[in-house]
Coordinates of C-alpha atoms and ligand atoms in Angstrom, one line a residue:
X685 CA -4.1 -21.7 10.1
X686 CA -1.0 -19.1 10.4
X687 CA 1.3 -19.5 7.4
X688 CA 2.6 -16.4 7.5
X689 CA 4.1 -17.0 11.3
X690 CA 7.9 -16.4 11.2
X691 CA 8.0 -15.0 7.5
X692 CA 9.8 -11.4 7.2
X693 CA 7.1 -8.6 5.4
X694 CA 8.5 -5.5 4.0
X695 CA 5.4 -2.9 4.5
X696 CA 6.1 0.6 2.9
X697 CA 4.2 3.6 3.9
X698 CA 3.8 1.9 7.3
X699 CA 3.5 5.1 9.3
X700 CA -0.5 5.9 8.9
X701 CA -3.4 4.1 7.5
X702 CA -3.6 1.1 5.7
X703 CA 0.3 0.2 6.1
X704 CA 0.2 0.7 9.5
X705 CA -3.1 -1.5 10.3
X706 CA -1.3 -4.0 8.5
X707 CA 1.8 -4.0 10.5
X708 CA -0.2 -4.5 13.6
X709 CA -2.2 -7.6 12.1
X710 CA 0.8 -9.1 11.0
X711 CA 2.8 -8.4 14.4
X712 CA -0.4 -10.7 16.1
X713 CA 0.3 -13.2 13.2
X714 CA 4.2 -13.4 14.5
X715 CA 5.7 -11.9 11.2
X716 CA 8.9 -10.2 11.5
X717 CA 7.9 -6.8 10.1
X718 CA 10.4 -4.2 8.3
X719 CA 8.6 -1.2 8.4
X720 CA 9.1 2.0 6.0
X721 CA 8.2 5.7 5.5
X722 CA 9.5 9.1 5.5
X723 CA 8.4 9.8 8.9
X724 CA 11.4 8.6 11.2
X725 CA 9.9 9.4 14.7
X726 CA 6.8 7.7 13.9
X727 CA 8.4 4.4 12.8
X728 CA 10.5 4.4 16.3
X729 CA 7.0 4.9 18.0
X730 CA 5.5 2.3 16.0
X731 CA 8.3 0.0 16.4
X732 CA 8.0 0.1 20.1
X733 CA 4.9 0.1 20.3
X734 CA 4.5 -3.6 18.1
X735 CA 7.5 -5.0 20.1
X736 CA 6.4 -4.1 23.4
X737 CA 2.8 -5.6 22.5
X738 CA 3.7 -8.5 19.9
X739 CA 5.7 -11.4 20.2
X740 CA 7.7 -10.1 17.1
X741 CA 10.8 -8.3 15.7
X742 CA 9.9 -4.7 13.8
X743 CA 13.1 -3.2 12.2
X744 CA 12.7 0.8 10.3
X745 CA 13.9 2.3 7.7
X746 CA 12.9 5.9 6.7
X747 CA 13.3 7.1 3.2
X748 CA 11.5 8.2 0.2
X749 CA 10.7 5.5 -2.1
X750 CA 10.4 8.5 -4.9
X751 CA 14.5 8.4 -4.5
X752 CA 15.6 4.9 -6.4
X753 CA 19.2 5.3 -4.7
X754 CA 17.4 5.3 -1.3
X755 CA 15.8 2.1 -2.4
X756 CA 18.8 0.6 -3.8
X757 CA 20.9 1.2 -0.2
X758 CA 17.9 0.3 1.8
X759 CA 17.5 -3.3 0.3
X760 CA 21.4 -3.8 0.2
X761 CA 21.2 -2.8 3.9
X762 CA 18.8 -5.6 4.7
X763 CA 20.3 -8.8 6.0
X764 CA 17.4 -11.3 5.8
X765 CA 15.9 -12.8 2.6
X766 CA 12.2 -11.1 2.3
X767 CA 9.3 -13.2 1.9
X768 CA 6.5 -10.6 1.6
X769 CA 6.6 -7.2 0.0
X770 CA 3.8 -5.1 0.3
X771 CA 3.9 -1.8 -1.9
X772 CA 1.6 0.1 0.0
X773 CA 3.2 3.7 0.4
X774 CA 1.2 5.8 -2.1
X775 CA -1.0 9.1 -2.2
X776 CA -3.0 11.7 -4.4
X777 CA -2.0 15.3 -4.7
X778 CA -5.2 17.5 -5.3
X779 CA -8.4 17.0 -7.6
X780 CA -7.6 19.5 -10.2
X781 CA -8.1 18.8 -13.7
X782 CA -6.0 17.9 -16.6
X783 CA -6.4 21.4 -18.0
X784 CA -5.4 22.7 -14.5
X785 CA -3.3 20.8 -12.5
X786 CA 0.2 21.0 -11.2
X787 CA 3.0 19.3 -12.7
X788 CA 4.7 18.8 -9.3
X789 CA 1.4 16.9 -8.3
X790 CA 1.7 14.7 -10.9
X791 CA 5.4 14.0 -10.8
X792 CA 4.7 13.3 -7.0
X793 CA 2.1 11.3 -7.4
X794 CA 3.9 9.0 -10.7
X795 CA 7.0 9.0 -8.8
X796 CA 5.7 7.7 -5.3
X797 CA 2.6 5.3 -6.6
X798 CA 4.5 4.0 -10.0
X799 CA 8.2 4.4 -9.8
X800 CA 8.5 4.1 -6.1
X801 CA 6.8 0.7 -6.2
X802 CA 8.4 -0.6 -9.2
X803 CA 11.8 0.2 -7.7
X804 CA 11.2 -1.6 -4.7
X805 CA 9.9 -4.8 -7.3
X806 CA 12.7 -4.7 -9.2
X807 CA 14.9 -4.6 -6.1
X808 CA 13.2 -7.1 -4.3
X809 CA 12.0 -9.8 -6.9
X810 CA 15.8 -11.3 -8.0
X811 CA 15.9 -12.6 -4.5
X812 CA 12.5 -14.1 -4.3
X813 CA 12.9 -15.4 -8.2
X814 CA 16.3 -17.3 -7.0
X815 CA 14.7 -18.5 -3.9
X816 CA 11.8 -19.6 -5.6
X817 CA 9.2 -18.4 -3.2
X818 CA 7.7 -14.7 -1.9
X819 CA 5.2 -12.8 -2.2
X820 CA 4.7 -9.4 -3.8
X821 CA 1.4 -7.4 -2.8
X822 CA 0.8 -3.9 -4.4
X823 CA -2.2 -1.8 -3.1
X824 CA -4.1 -0.7 -6.1
X825 CA -7.5 1.3 -5.9
X826 CA -10.9 1.4 -7.0
X827 CA -9.3 4.2 -9.2
X828 CA -7.1 1.6 -11.1
X829 CA -10.1 0.2 -12.2
X830 CA -12.4 3.2 -12.9
X831 CA -11.1 6.9 -13.6
X832 CA -12.9 10.1 -12.4
X833 CA -12.7 13.7 -13.2
X834 CA -10.3 15.1 -10.7
X835 CA -8.2 12.2 -10.8
X836 CA -6.7 12.4 -14.0
X837 CA -3.0 11.3 -12.7
X838 CA -4.1 9.5 -9.6
X839 CA -6.2 7.1 -11.4
X840 CA -3.4 6.7 -13.9
X841 CA -1.0 5.5 -11.5
X842 CA -3.4 3.1 -10.0
X843 CA -4.3 1.9 -13.3
X844 CA -0.5 1.6 -13.8
X845 CA -0.2 -0.5 -10.7
X846 CA -2.8 -2.5 -12.0
X847 CA -0.9 -3.1 -15.3
X848 CA 2.3 -3.6 -13.1
X849 CA 0.9 -6.5 -11.0
X850 CA -0.2 -8.4 -14.1
X851 CA 3.0 -8.1 -16.0
X852 CA 5.0 -8.9 -13.0
X853 CA 3.1 -12.1 -12.4
X854 CA 3.9 -13.1 -16.0
X855 CA 7.3 -12.2 -15.6
X856 CA 8.0 -14.4 -13.0
X857 CA 5.5 -16.8 -14.7
X858 CA 7.0 -20.6 -14.0
X859 CA 8.1 -19.9 -10.2
X860 CA 6.6 -19.6 -7.0
X861 CA 6.5 -16.4 -6.3
X862 CA 3.2 -14.8 -5.8
X863 CA 1.8 -11.4 -7.2
X864 CA -1.4 -9.9 -5.8
X865 CA -3.4 -6.2 -6.1
X866 CA -5.8 -5.1 -3.6
X867 CA -7.9 -2.4 -4.8
X868 CA -10.0 -0.6 -1.8
X869 CA -12.4 2.2 -2.5
X870 CA -13.0 5.0 0.0
X871 CA -10.7 4.1 3.3
X872 CA -10.7 6.6 6.0
X873 CA -7.0 7.4 6.8
X874 CA -4.6 10.2 6.3
X875 CA -5.1 10.2 2.2
X876 CA -7.8 12.7 2.1
X877 CA -6.0 15.2 4.4
X878 CA -2.8 14.6 2.2
X879 CA -4.9 14.9 -1.1
X880 CA -6.5 18.4 0.3
X881 CA -3.0 19.4 2.0
X882 CA -4.0 19.5 5.4
X883 CA -7.3 20.9 4.9
X884 CA -8.9 18.7 7.8
X885 CA -12.4 19.9 6.9
X886 CA -12.2 19.2 3.4
X887 CA -11.0 15.9 4.2
X888 CA -13.8 15.0 6.3
X889 CA -16.5 16.0 3.9
X890 CA -14.8 12.8 1.6
X891 CA -16.5 10.7 4.1
X892 CA -19.4 12.4 5.5
X893 CA -23.3 10.8 6.0
X894 CA -21.1 7.4 5.3
X895 CA -19.7 4.7 6.7
X896 CA -16.3 4.3 4.7
X897 CA -13.8 1.5 5.1
X898 CA -11.5 1.3 7.9
X899 CA -7.9 0.8 7.6
X900 CA -8.7 -2.8 9.1
X901 CA -11.0 -3.8 6.7
X902 CA -8.1 -3.6 4.3
X903 CA -5.3 -4.7 6.3
X904 CA -7.6 -8.0 7.4
X905 CA -7.8 -8.5 3.7
X906 CA -4.1 -8.0 2.8
X907 CA -3.7 -10.9 5.6
X908 CA -6.0 -13.2 3.9
X909 CA -4.3 -12.8 0.7
X910 CA -0.9 -13.6 2.0
X911 CA -1.8 -16.1 4.3
X912 CA -3.4 -18.5 1.7
X913 CA -1.9 -21.8 0.9
X914 CA 1.5 -21.3 -1.2
X915 CA -0.4 -22.5 -4.4
X916 CA -3.1 -19.8 -4.2
X917 CA -2.2 -16.7 -6.0
X918 CA -5.2 -14.1 -5.5
X919 CA -4.7 -11.5 -8.3
X920 CA -7.1 -8.9 -7.3
X921 CA -9.7 -7.7 -4.9
X922 CA -12.0 -5.0 -5.1
X923 CA -13.5 -3.8 -1.8
X924 CA -16.1 -1.0 -1.8
X925 CA -18.0 0.2 1.4
X926 CA -21.5 -0.8 0.9
X927 CA -22.9 2.8 0.4
X928 CA -20.1 3.2 -2.6
X929 CA -21.0 1.7 -6.1
X930 CA -18.3 3.3 -7.9
X931 CA -15.9 6.2 -7.9
X932 CA -18.5 8.8 -8.0
X933 CA -21.8 6.9 -6.4
X934 CA -21.8 7.4 -3.1
X935 CA -25.0 7.4 -0.3
X936 CA -24.8 9.4 1.8
X937 CA -27.3 10.3 4.7
X938 CA -29.5 13.2 4.4
Ligands
LIG2436 P1 -2.2 7.3 4.5 O1 -1.8 8.5 3.5 O2 -2.3 7.5 5.4 O3 -0.8 6.5 4.5 C1 -0.1 6.5 3.0 C2 1.3 6.1 3.9 O4 2.4 6.0 2.7 C3 1.7 6.8 4.9 O5 2.8 5.7 5.7 C4 2.9 7.7 4.1 O6 4.6 7.8 5.1 C5 3.7 6.8 3.1 N1 4.5 7.6 1.9 C6 3.7 8.5 1.3 N2 4.7 8.9 0.5 C7 5.7 8.4 0.5 C8 7.1 8.3 0.2 N3 7.3 9.1 -1.0 N4 8.1 7.8 0.6 C9 7.6 7.1 1.7 N5 6.4 6.4 1.9 C10 5.3 7.5 1.5 O7 -3.0 6.7 3.3 P2 -3.4 5.6 2.8 O8 -3.2 4.4 4.0 O9 -5.0 5.6 2.7 O10 -2.9 4.8 1.9 C11 -2.3 3.7 1.8 C12 -2.0 3.2 0.1 O11 -3.5 2.8 -0.1 C13 -1.7 4.3 -0.9 O12 -1.2 3.3 -1.6 C14 -3.3 4.8 -1.4 O13 -3.2 5.3 -2.6 C15 -3.9 3.2 -1.0 N6 -5.4 3.5 -1.6 C16 -5.7 4.5 -0.4 C17 -7.7 4.3 -0.4 C18 -8.1 5.5 0.8 O14 -9.2 6.1 0.2 N7 -7.7 5.9 1.6 C19 -8.2 3.8 -1.2 C20 -7.5 3.0 -2.2 C21 -6.4 2.7 -2.3 P3 5.5 9.5 5.5 O15 4.2 9.8 5.1 O16 5.8 9.2 6.6 O17 6.2 8.9 4.5
LIG2437 C1 -8.5 6.0 -3.2 C2 -9.9 6.0 -3.6 O1 -12.0 6.9 -5.0 O2 -10.0 8.5 -3.4 O3 -7.5 5.3 -4.0 O4 -10.0 7.5 -5.6 S1 -10.2 7.5 -4.3

C-alpha cells in the first residue's frame, strides 16, 4: 500500500549515493520532492531526470547544511508544509587517529553530520508539531553503534545522530510526529572517495573482495520506514552486507 503518494519530502544530500536513490524511489511512489545538496548543476540534472521520468514535482535548493543561516533561508523559502524530512547529508573525512587528525576535518564532520542535521530538525519540526503529523528520518550508521580506530570523530557524530534521534522522539512524545534512524554498514557510494579526498584507488579498496550494500538497498528501507501506517514508528534499522559483521569484521574473497 502506498501511503506516501502526494506527501512532500525534503531529502538533504540528494546529489549522490543514498540520498539520490531515495529521491528516485520516492519519485516512483509519487512523493513531491525537495532535494538539497551543494552541487547546484547536479541538482538541476536530477530535477530534470526525475520530472521527465516520474509523475511528481521536484524542487531543488543548493546550500551547505553547515551554514545555519542558509538552512534558515531555505526553510523560510518553502511554500508548502513538509511531511517527511530525511536528514541524509553527511560525510567522513580521513581515517586519522585521535593523535594525528586535523581540526578542519573534525569540524567539517561535526558541522555537517551533527549541526546540519540539528539545524534542519530545529527549523522543520515546529510545523510538524503544530500540524501533529510528519516524519523525521535521520541517516545514522553502524558507526553510531560501534566506534572503530580511525573513525574517532565520524563515529562520534553518528553516535550523536543516535542520541539526537532518541531525544527528538522524546521531545515530540505525545504527538503523532514520527522519528526514525537508518544505520547502514558499508554502502558503495561517493562516501569513500570523499573520505579519501578523491583517491579513487584507496576508495575502491574499501569494497574490494566483498559485496557492499548498494544505495538502492538502503533507499528501499527508507521508503519502507516512511510508508508504515501512521501509528508505526520504526526507531532504528541496522543493515550490514552479509559479509560484514562489525565495523572491522569484513569477509573478503582471497
Ligand atoms: P555520498 O558521498 O555519496 O553522498 C553524500 C551526500 O551528502 C551528497 O549528496 C553531498 O552533496 C551531501 N553533502 C555532504 N556534505 C554536505 C554539506 N555540507 N551540505 C549539504 N550537503 C552535503 O555518501 P552516502 O550516500 O554514502 O552518504 C549519505 C549518508 O549516509 C551520510 O550521512 C553518511 O554518513 C551515511 N552513511 C553512509 C554509509 C556508506 O558506507 N556509504 C554507511 C552508513 C551511513 P554535495 O556534495 O552536493 O553537497
Ligand atoms: C559509513 C560506514 O563503516 O565506513 O558510515 O563507518 S563506515
